[in-house]
Tab-separated table of N, CA and C in Angstrom:
chain	number	residue	atom	x	y	z
R	1	MET	N	185.165	67.102	-50.554
R	1	MET	CA	185.916	67.689	-49.454
R	1	MET	C	185.846	69.210	-49.590
R	2	SER	N	185.526	69.893	-48.498
R	2	SER	CA	185.455	71.353	-48.529
R	2	SER	C	186.864	71.944	-48.615
R	3	ARG	N	186.932	73.214	-48.953
R	3	ARG	CA	188.224	73.901	-49.040
R	3	ARG	C	188.941	73.863	-47.685
R	4	GLU	N	188.169	74.046	-46.602
R	4	GLU	CA	188.754	74.027	-45.261
R	4	GLU	C	189.273	72.635	-44.907
R	5	GLU	N	188.518	71.610	-45.268
R	5	GLU	CA	188.961	70.235	-45.006
R	5	GLU	C	190.219	69.913	-45.807
R	6	LEU	N	190.267	70.373	-47.059
R	6	LEU	CA	191.456	70.171	-47.891
R	6	LEU	C	192.651	70.877	-47.268
R	7	ARG	N	192.460	72.138	-46.877
R	7	ARG	CA	193.544	72.903	-46.238
R	7	ARG	C	194.074	72.156	-45.018
R	8	ASP	N	193.169	71.735	-44.136
R	8	ASP	CA	193.584	71.058	-42.905
R	8	ASP	C	194.293	69.737	-43.194
R	9	LYS	N	193.791	68.987	-44.167
R	9	LYS	CA	194.419	67.710	-44.540
R	9	LYS	C	195.830	67.941	-45.070
R	10	LEU	N	195.989	68.922	-45.958
R	10	LEU	CA	197.314	69.182	-46.529
R	10	LEU	C	198.289	69.686	-45.474
R	11	ILE	N	197.816	70.514	-44.567
R	11	ILE	CA	198.696	71.001	-43.500
R	11	ILE	C	199.145	69.832	-42.624
R	12	GLU	N	198.228	68.960	-42.281
R	12	GLU	CA	198.578	67.769	-41.488
R	12	GLU	C	199.596	66.900	-42.226
R	13	GLU	N	199.392	66.695	-43.513
R	13	GLU	CA	200.323	65.887	-44.318
R	13	GLU	C	201.681	66.576	-44.436
R	14	ALA	N	201.689	67.899	-44.529
R	14	ALA	CA	202.953	68.634	-44.612
R	14	ALA	C	203.746	68.489	-43.312
R	15	TRP	N	203.051	68.505	-42.161
R	15	TRP	CA	203.749	68.281	-40.885
R	15	TRP	C	204.356	66.886	-40.852
R	16	GLU	N	203.658	65.915	-41.416
R	16	GLU	CA	204.217	64.561	-41.499
R	16	GLU	C	205.459	64.564	-42.396
R	17	GLY	N	205.400	65.278	-43.508
R	17	GLY	CA	206.548	65.380	-44.402
R	17	GLY	C	207.747	66.017	-43.723
R	18	LEU	N	207.487	67.016	-42.883
R	18	LEU	CA	208.567	67.710	-42.182
R	18	LEU	C	209.391	66.747	-41.328
R	19	LYS	N	208.769	65.701	-40.830
R	19	LYS	CA	209.481	64.725	-39.994
R	19	LYS	C	210.634	64.051	-40.738
R	20	ASN	N	210.599	64.058	-42.065
R	20	ASN	CA	211.655	63.426	-42.865
R	20	ASN	C	212.701	64.423	-43.360
R	21	SER	N	212.577	65.670	-42.951
R	21	SER	CA	213.523	66.694	-43.388
R	21	SER	C	214.956	66.295	-43.046
R	22	TYR	N	215.855	66.564	-43.977
R	22	TYR	CA	217.288	66.390	-43.734
R	22	TYR	C	217.880	67.795	-43.764
R	23	SER	N	217.983	68.414	-42.593
R	23	SER	CA	218.426	69.808	-42.521
R	23	SER	C	219.476	70.006	-41.421
R	24	PRO	N	220.601	69.253	-41.507
R	24	PRO	CA	221.611	69.342	-40.451
R	24	PRO	C	222.392	70.653	-40.461
R	25	TYR	N	222.365	71.397	-41.547
R	25	TYR	CA	223.171	72.611	-41.663
R	25	TYR	C	222.388	73.845	-41.234
R	26	SER	N	221.178	74.006	-41.738
R	26	SER	CA	220.369	75.170	-41.380
R	26	SER	C	219.590	74.955	-40.088
R	27	LYS	N	219.348	73.700	-39.741
R	27	LYS	CA	218.480	73.358	-38.604
R	27	LYS	C	217.090	73.971	-38.796
R	28	PHE	N	216.645	74.060	-40.051
R	28	PHE	CA	215.358	74.667	-40.398
R	28	PHE	C	214.545	73.673	-41.227
R	29	PRO	N	213.888	72.718	-40.571
R	29	PRO	CA	213.113	71.729	-41.320
R	29	PRO	C	211.856	72.334	-41.937
R	30	VAL	N	211.554	71.892	-43.137
R	30	VAL	CA	210.357	72.328	-43.863
R	30	VAL	C	209.659	71.090	-44.406
R	31	GLY	N	208.353	71.091	-44.309
R	31	GLY	CA	207.547	70.025	-44.895
R	31	GLY	C	206.558	70.615	-45.874
R	32	ALA	N	206.146	69.830	-46.839
R	32	ALA	CA	205.168	70.289	-47.824
R	32	ALA	C	204.292	69.117	-48.230
R	33	ALA	N	203.105	69.452	-48.705
R	33	ALA	CA	202.191	68.437	-49.229
R	33	ALA	C	201.403	69.053	-50.370
R	34	ALA	N	201.390	68.366	-51.495
R	34	ALA	CA	200.657	68.814	-52.681
R	34	ALA	C	199.513	67.851	-52.956
R	35	MET	N	198.347	68.400	-53.244
R	35	MET	CA	197.218	67.580	-53.677
R	35	MET	C	197.305	67.462	-55.190
R	36	GLY	N	197.586	66.268	-55.661
R	36	GLY	CA	197.663	66.045	-57.095
R	36	GLY	C	196.280	66.072	-57.723
R	37	ALA	N	196.223	66.381	-58.999
R	37	ALA	CA	194.952	66.371	-59.724
R	37	ALA	C	194.340	64.978	-59.736
R	38	ASP	N	195.154	63.966	-59.438
R	38	ASP	CA	194.664	62.584	-59.375
R	38	ASP	C	194.058	62.241	-58.013
R	39	GLY	N	194.027	63.221	-57.085
R	39	GLY	CA	193.441	63.002	-55.767
R	39	GLY	C	194.394	62.456	-54.730
R	40	THR	N	195.645	62.264	-55.103
R	40	THR	CA	196.660	61.746	-54.187
R	40	THR	C	197.409	62.900	-53.538
R	41	VAL	N	197.733	62.761	-52.257
R	41	VAL	CA	198.567	63.742	-51.569
R	41	VAL	C	200.017	63.296	-51.684
R	42	TYR	N	200.867	64.208	-52.134
R	42	TYR	CA	202.296	63.938	-52.297
R	42	TYR	C	203.061	64.794	-51.296
R	43	ARG	N	203.833	64.143	-50.423
R	43	ARG	CA	204.612	64.849	-49.407
R	43	ARG	C	206.000	65.188	-49.913
R	44	GLY	N	206.573	66.192	-49.269
R	44	GLY	CA	207.954	66.553	-49.530
R	44	GLY	C	208.569	67.168	-48.286
R	45	CYS	N	209.879	67.281	-48.283
R	45	CYS	CA	210.607	67.936	-47.198
R	45	CYS	C	211.888	68.511	-47.783
R	46	ASN	N	212.476	69.468	-47.063
R	46	ASN	CA	213.745	69.993	-47.550
R	46	ASN	C	214.847	68.969	-47.314
R	47	ILE	N	215.769	68.934	-48.265
R	47	ILE	CA	216.897	68.001	-48.216
R	47	ILE	C	218.153	68.816	-48.489
R	48	GLU	N	218.966	68.991	-47.455
R	48	GLU	CA	220.160	69.816	-47.578
R	48	GLU	C	221.367	68.995	-48.009
R	49	ASN	N	222.394	69.722	-48.425
R	49	ASN	CA	223.647	69.122	-48.835
R	49	ASN	C	224.763	70.012	-48.329
R	50	VAL	N	225.901	69.424	-48.000
R	50	VAL	CA	227.033	70.216	-47.540
R	50	VAL	C	227.421	71.261	-48.590
R	51	SER	N	227.246	70.949	-49.858
R	51	SER	CA	227.388	71.934	-50.930
R	51	SER	C	226.023	72.602	-51.049
R	52	TYR	N	225.840	73.678	-50.274
R	52	TYR	CA	224.507	74.202	-49.987
R	52	TYR	C	223.661	74.517	-51.220
R	53	GLY	N	224.283	74.872	-52.314
R	53	GLY	CA	223.540	75.156	-53.542
R	53	GLY	C	222.793	73.949	-54.082
R	54	LEU	N	223.147	72.768	-53.624
R	54	LEU	CA	222.477	71.541	-54.067
R	54	LEU	C	221.281	71.185	-53.187
R	55	THR	N	221.000	72.005	-52.185
R	55	THR	CA	219.848	71.797	-51.309
R	55	THR	C	218.558	71.925	-52.112
R	56	VAL	N	217.570	71.096	-51.773
R	56	VAL	CA	216.262	71.150	-52.434
R	56	VAL	C	215.210	71.440	-51.365
R	57	CYS	N	214.341	72.371	-51.663
R	57	CYS	CA	213.292	72.784	-50.728
R	57	CYS	C	212.157	71.769	-50.660
R	58	GLY	N	211.395	71.838	-49.588
R	58	GLY	CA	210.274	70.932	-49.387
R	58	GLY	C	209.214	71.024	-50.464
R	59	GLU	N	208.932	72.231	-50.931
R	59	GLU	CA	207.914	72.404	-51.960
R	59	GLU	C	208.290	71.657	-53.235
R	60	ARG	N	209.558	71.797	-53.619
R	60	ARG	CA	209.995	71.131	-54.845
R	60	ARG	C	210.026	69.621	-54.682
R	61	THR	N	210.426	69.122	-53.507
R	61	THR	CA	210.425	67.662	-53.369
R	61	THR	C	209.003	67.112	-53.416
R	62	ALA	N	208.035	67.854	-52.893
R	62	ALA	CA	206.635	67.410	-52.990
R	62	ALA	C	206.197	67.358	-54.451
R	63	ILE	N	206.515	68.403	-55.210
R	63	ILE	CA	206.120	68.442	-56.626
R	63	ILE	C	206.881	67.383	-57.414
R	64	PHE	N	208.173	67.224	-57.157
R	64	PHE	CA	208.947	66.211	-57.879
R	64	PHE	C	208.455	64.806	-57.541
R	65	ASN	N	208.053	64.584	-56.289
R	65	ASN	CA	207.469	63.310	-55.885
R	65	ASN	C	206.190	63.059	-56.688
R	66	MET	N	205.367	64.090	-56.826
R	66	MET	CA	204.129	63.980	-57.594
R	66	MET	C	204.425	63.596	-59.046
R	67	VAL	N	205.346	64.322	-59.659
R	67	VAL	CA	205.681	64.058	-61.064
R	67	VAL	C	206.284	62.665	-61.217
R	68	ALA	N	207.140	62.266	-60.277
R	68	ALA	CA	207.754	60.934	-60.339
R	68	ALA	C	206.715	59.820	-60.260
R	69	HIS	N	205.560	60.127	-59.681
R	69	HIS	CA	204.476	59.152	-59.595
R	69	HIS	C	203.461	59.300	-60.727
R	70	GLY	N	203.779	60.125	-61.727
R	70	GLY	CA	202.957	60.190	-62.928
R	70	GLY	C	201.905	61.272	-62.970
R	71	CYS	N	201.805	62.085	-61.939
R	71	CYS	CA	200.828	63.174	-61.925
R	71	CYS	C	201.557	64.470	-62.279
R	72	LYS	N	201.014	65.255	-63.169
R	72	LYS	CA	201.708	66.456	-63.642
R	72	LYS	C	201.057	67.766	-63.204
R	73	THR	N	200.005	67.699	-62.386
R	73	THR	CA	199.298	68.912	-61.967
R	73	THR	C	198.897	68.799	-60.502
R	74	PHE	N	199.078	69.905	-59.744
R	74	PHE	CA	198.581	69.926	-58.372
R	74	PHE	C	197.484	70.974	-58.239
R	75	THR	N	196.570	70.724	-57.292
R	75	THR	CA	195.412	71.599	-57.117
R	75	THR	C	195.463	72.408	-55.823
R	76	ALA	N	196.386	72.099	-54.934
R	76	ALA	CA	196.591	72.858	-53.694
R	76	ALA	C	197.903	72.392	-53.073
R	77	LEU	N	198.506	73.263	-52.258
R	77	LEU	CA	199.795	72.958	-51.634
R	77	LEU	C	199.824	73.546	-50.233
R	78	ALA	N	200.415	72.821	-49.294
R	78	ALA	CA	200.683	73.347	-47.951
R	78	ALA	C	202.176	73.267	-47.688
R	79	VAL	N	202.699	74.291	-47.009
R	79	VAL	CA	204.108	74.356	-46.630
R	79	VAL	C	204.161	74.698	-45.145
R	80	VAL	N	204.923	73.940	-44.374
R	80	VAL	CA	205.008	74.183	-42.933
R	80	VAL	C	206.459	74.224	-42.467
R	81	SER	N	206.690	74.996	-41.403
R	81	SER	CA	208.008	75.038	-40.765
R	81	SER	C	207.807	75.386	-39.303
R	82	LYS	N	208.860	75.215	-38.536
R	82	LYS	CA	208.805	75.561	-37.119
R	82	LYS	C	209.425	76.923	-36.863
R	83	GLY	N	209.820	77.616	-37.921
R	83	GLY	CA	210.460	78.911	-37.782
R	83	GLY	C	209.485	80.009	-37.407
R	84	ASN	N	210.033	81.165	-37.053
R	84	ASN	CA	209.202	82.321	-36.745
R	84	ASN	C	208.568	82.847	-38.023
R	85	GLY	N	207.323	83.244	-37.941
R	85	GLY	CA	206.633	83.769	-39.112
R	85	GLY	C	206.319	82.663	-40.090
R	86	ASP	N	206.142	83.058	-41.335
R	86	ASP	CA	205.790	82.059	-42.340
R	86	ASP	C	207.024	81.616	-43.121
R	87	SER	N	206.843	80.599	-43.922
R	87	SER	CA	207.917	80.056	-44.758
R	87	SER	C	207.451	80.060	-46.198
R	88	ALA	N	207.318	81.236	-46.751
R	88	ALA	CA	206.853	81.360	-48.131
R	88	ALA	C	207.851	80.697	-49.075
R	89	PRO	N	207.366	80.123	-50.170
R	89	PRO	CA	208.260	79.480	-51.140
R	89	PRO	C	209.304	80.449	-51.695
R	90	CYS	N	210.509	79.940	-51.909
R	90	CYS	CA	211.574	80.741	-52.507
R	90	CYS	C	211.292	80.934	-54.001
R	91	GLY	N	212.095	81.717	-54.661
R	91	GLY	CA	211.893	81.988	-56.084
R	91	GLY	C	211.946	80.744	-56.951
R	92	ALA	N	212.902	79.851	-56.683
R	92	ALA	CA	213.004	78.619	-57.475
R	92	ALA	C	211.752	77.769	-57.298
R	93	CYS	N	211.267	77.677	-56.056
R	93	CYS	CA	210.041	76.902	-55.807
R	93	CYS	C	208.851	77.539	-56.503
R	94	ARG	N	208.762	78.856	-56.463
R	94	ARG	CA	207.645	79.545	-57.117
R	94	ARG	C	207.620	79.232	-58.609
R	95	GLN	N	208.787	79.195	-59.228
R	95	GLN	CA	208.844	78.879	-60.654
R	95	GLN	C	208.365	77.452	-60.909
R	96	VAL	N	208.786	76.506	-60.094
R	96	VAL	CA	208.348	75.112	-60.243
R	96	VAL	C	206.846	74.999	-59.986
R	97	LEU	N	206.348	75.690	-58.965
R	97	LEU	CA	204.912	75.659	-58.688
R	97	LEU	C	204.125	76.189	-59.880
R	98	GLY	N	204.626	77.252	-60.510
R	98	GLY	CA	203.961	77.803	-61.689
R	98	GLY	C	203.907	76.827	-62.848
R	99	GLU	N	204.910	75.987	-62.946
R	99	GLU	CA	204.966	74.999	-64.033
R	99	GLU	C	203.908	73.906	-63.871
R	100	PHE	N	203.627	73.521	-62.625
R	100	PHE	CA	202.784	72.346	-62.397
R	100	PHE	C	201.437	72.643	-61.739
R	101	CYS	N	201.123	73.909	-61.489
R	101	CYS	CA	199.845	74.231	-60.846
R	101	CYS	C	198.684	74.090	-61.828
R	102	GLU	N	197.508	73.846	-61.260
R	102	GLU	CA	196.293	73.751	-62.068
R	102	GLU	C	195.997	75.093	-62.733
R	103	SER	N	196.171	76.176	-61.990
R	103	SER	CA	195.990	77.536	-62.495
R	103	SER	C	196.722	78.469	-61.542
R	104	LEU	N	196.835	79.733	-61.912
R	104	LEU	CA	197.484	80.688	-61.022
R	104	LEU	C	196.646	80.952	-59.774
R	105	ASP	N	195.391	80.503	-59.771
R	105	ASP	CA	194.528	80.616	-58.593
R	105	ASP	C	194.676	79.423	-57.645
R	106	THR	N	195.569	78.502	-57.955
R	106	THR	CA	195.791	77.332	-57.102
R	106	THR	C	196.213	77.794	-55.708
R	107	PRO	N	195.513	77.329	-54.657
R	107	PRO	CA	195.820	77.803	-53.307
R	107	PRO	C	197.107	77.222	-52.728
R	108	ILE	N	197.775	78.065	-51.944
R	108	ILE	CA	198.947	77.673	-51.169
R	108	ILE	C	198.666	78.062	-49.723
R	109	TYR	N	198.878	77.131	-48.809
R	109	TYR	CA	198.686	77.356	-47.375
R	109	TYR	C	200.058	77.300	-46.715
R	110	ILE	N	200.439	78.381	-46.047
R	110	ILE	CA	201.765	78.495	-45.450
R	110	ILE	C	201.611	78.614	-43.938
R	111	VAL	N	202.302	77.743	-43.192
R	111	VAL	CA	202.192	77.735	-41.736
R	111	VAL	C	203.593	77.804	-41.128
R	112	GLY	N	203.791	78.763	-40.238
R	112	GLY	CA	205.052	78.881	-39.514
R	112	GLY	C	204.931	78.309	-38.121
R	113	GLY	N	205.952	78.518	-37.333
R	113	GLY	CA	205.997	77.978	-35.987
R	113	GLY	C	204.909	78.504	-35.069
R	114	ASP	N	204.344	79.673	-35.403
R	114	ASP	CA	203.273	80.234	-34.580
R	114	ASP	C	201.920	79.581	-34.856
R	115	GLY	N	201.861	78.719	-35.880
R	115	GLY	CA	200.631	78.004	-36.197
R	115	GLY	C	199.634	78.770	-37.032
R	116	LYS	N	199.913	80.032	-37.321
R	116	LYS	CA	198.993	80.824	-38.141
R	116	LYS	C	199.071	80.357	-39.589
R	117	VAL	N	197.921	80.322	-40.249
R	117	VAL	CA	197.849	79.883	-41.638
R	117	VAL	C	197.726	81.105	-42.539
R	118	LEU	N	198.691	81.257	-43.434
R	118	LEU	CA	198.620	82.284	-44.470
R	118	LEU	C	198.095	81.606	-45.727
R	119	GLU	N	196.978	82.085	-46.242
R	119	GLU	CA	196.411	81.533	-47.471
R	119	GLU	C	196.717	82.486	-48.615
R	120	THR	N	197.321	81.954	-49.656
R	120	THR	CA	197.658	82.740	-50.830
R	120	THR	C	197.442	81.862	-52.055
R	121	THR	N	197.884	82.308	-53.204
R	121	THR	CA	197.777	81.520	-54.432
R	121	THR	C	199.119	81.528	-55.146
R	122	VAL	N	199.258	80.639	-56.098
R	122	VAL	CA	200.478	80.617	-56.908
R	122	VAL	C	200.654	81.970	-57.590
R	123	GLY	N	199.583	82.516	-58.153
R	123	GLY	CA	199.653	83.797	-58.852
R	123	GLY	C	200.026	84.959	-57.956
R	124	GLU	N	199.555	84.953	-56.708
R	124	GLU	CA	199.928	86.013	-55.773
R	124	GLU	C	201.394	85.897	-55.381
R	125	CYS	N	201.902	84.682	-55.293
R	125	CYS	CA	203.320	84.477	-54.966
R	125	CYS	C	204.232	84.851	-56.129
R	126	MET	N	203.725	84.705	-57.326
R	126	MET	CA	204.532	84.946	-58.524
R	126	MET	C	203.688	85.738	-59.529
R	127	PRO	N	203.596	87.066	-59.343
R	127	PRO	CA	202.660	87.857	-60.144
R	127	PRO	C	202.999	87.992	-61.631
R	128	TYR	N	204.227	87.829	-62.009
R	128	TYR	CA	204.600	87.938	-63.425
R	128	TYR	C	205.340	86.676	-63.843
R	129	PRO	N	204.620	85.567	-63.964
R	129	PRO	CA	205.272	84.269	-64.172
R	129	PRO	C	205.803	84.060	-65.582
R	130	PHE	N	206.867	83.302	-65.652
R	130	PHE	CA	207.379	82.780	-66.919
R	130	PHE	C	206.912	81.341	-66.956
R	131	LEU	N	205.831	81.076	-67.714
R	131	LEU	CA	205.204	79.766	-67.638
R	131	LEU	C	205.398	78.881	-68.849
R	132	LYS	N	205.343	79.423	-70.010
R	132	LYS	CA	205.404	78.578	-71.203
R	132	LYS	C	206.456	79.124	-72.155
R	133	PHE	N	207.204	78.218	-72.713
R	133	PHE	CA	208.161	78.603	-73.744
R	133	PHE	C	207.605	78.144	-75.075
R	134	GLU	N	207.295	79.088	-75.915
R	134	GLU	CA	206.772	78.770	-77.236
R	134	GLU	C	207.694	79.393	-78.278
R	135	PRO	N	208.567	78.582	-78.852
R	135	PRO	CA	209.514	79.127	-79.827
R	135	PRO	C	208.797	79.675	-81.052
R	136	GLN	N	209.350	80.749	-81.578
R	136	GLN	CA	208.798	81.313	-82.810
R	136	GLN	C	209.294	80.495	-83.982
R	137	GLU	N	208.444	80.342	-84.961
R	137	GLU	CA	208.835	79.546	-86.134
R	137	GLU	C	209.493	80.407	-87.179
């Protein structure tokens, strides 16, 4: 599959994920799709809670879905929303993406309500990552 075909497939899957969004408070549905290193596409959507701090973003639900199915690495991610402009991952999502990405060059495709695709990478989203904890002996 070419990079363009992968991008288009993940964006399509992310739109499907958005259909399951539970966002009654913000009215801002987000969908995401991660391509696992195992070749499986894992969807996610934002899931809100009345205690807003317990809300989980679409990117994280896609990654958590992947991990729950036994895959620990993703090779590309798409995030979509119907909002104006793009819906770049929040700081918490960026940290989770850094934990499970294949490399900091792993592509992220971000699509807003205008349909424009912003192509970036995990490393560009999080230029100074905290990735590994290695305790000193």
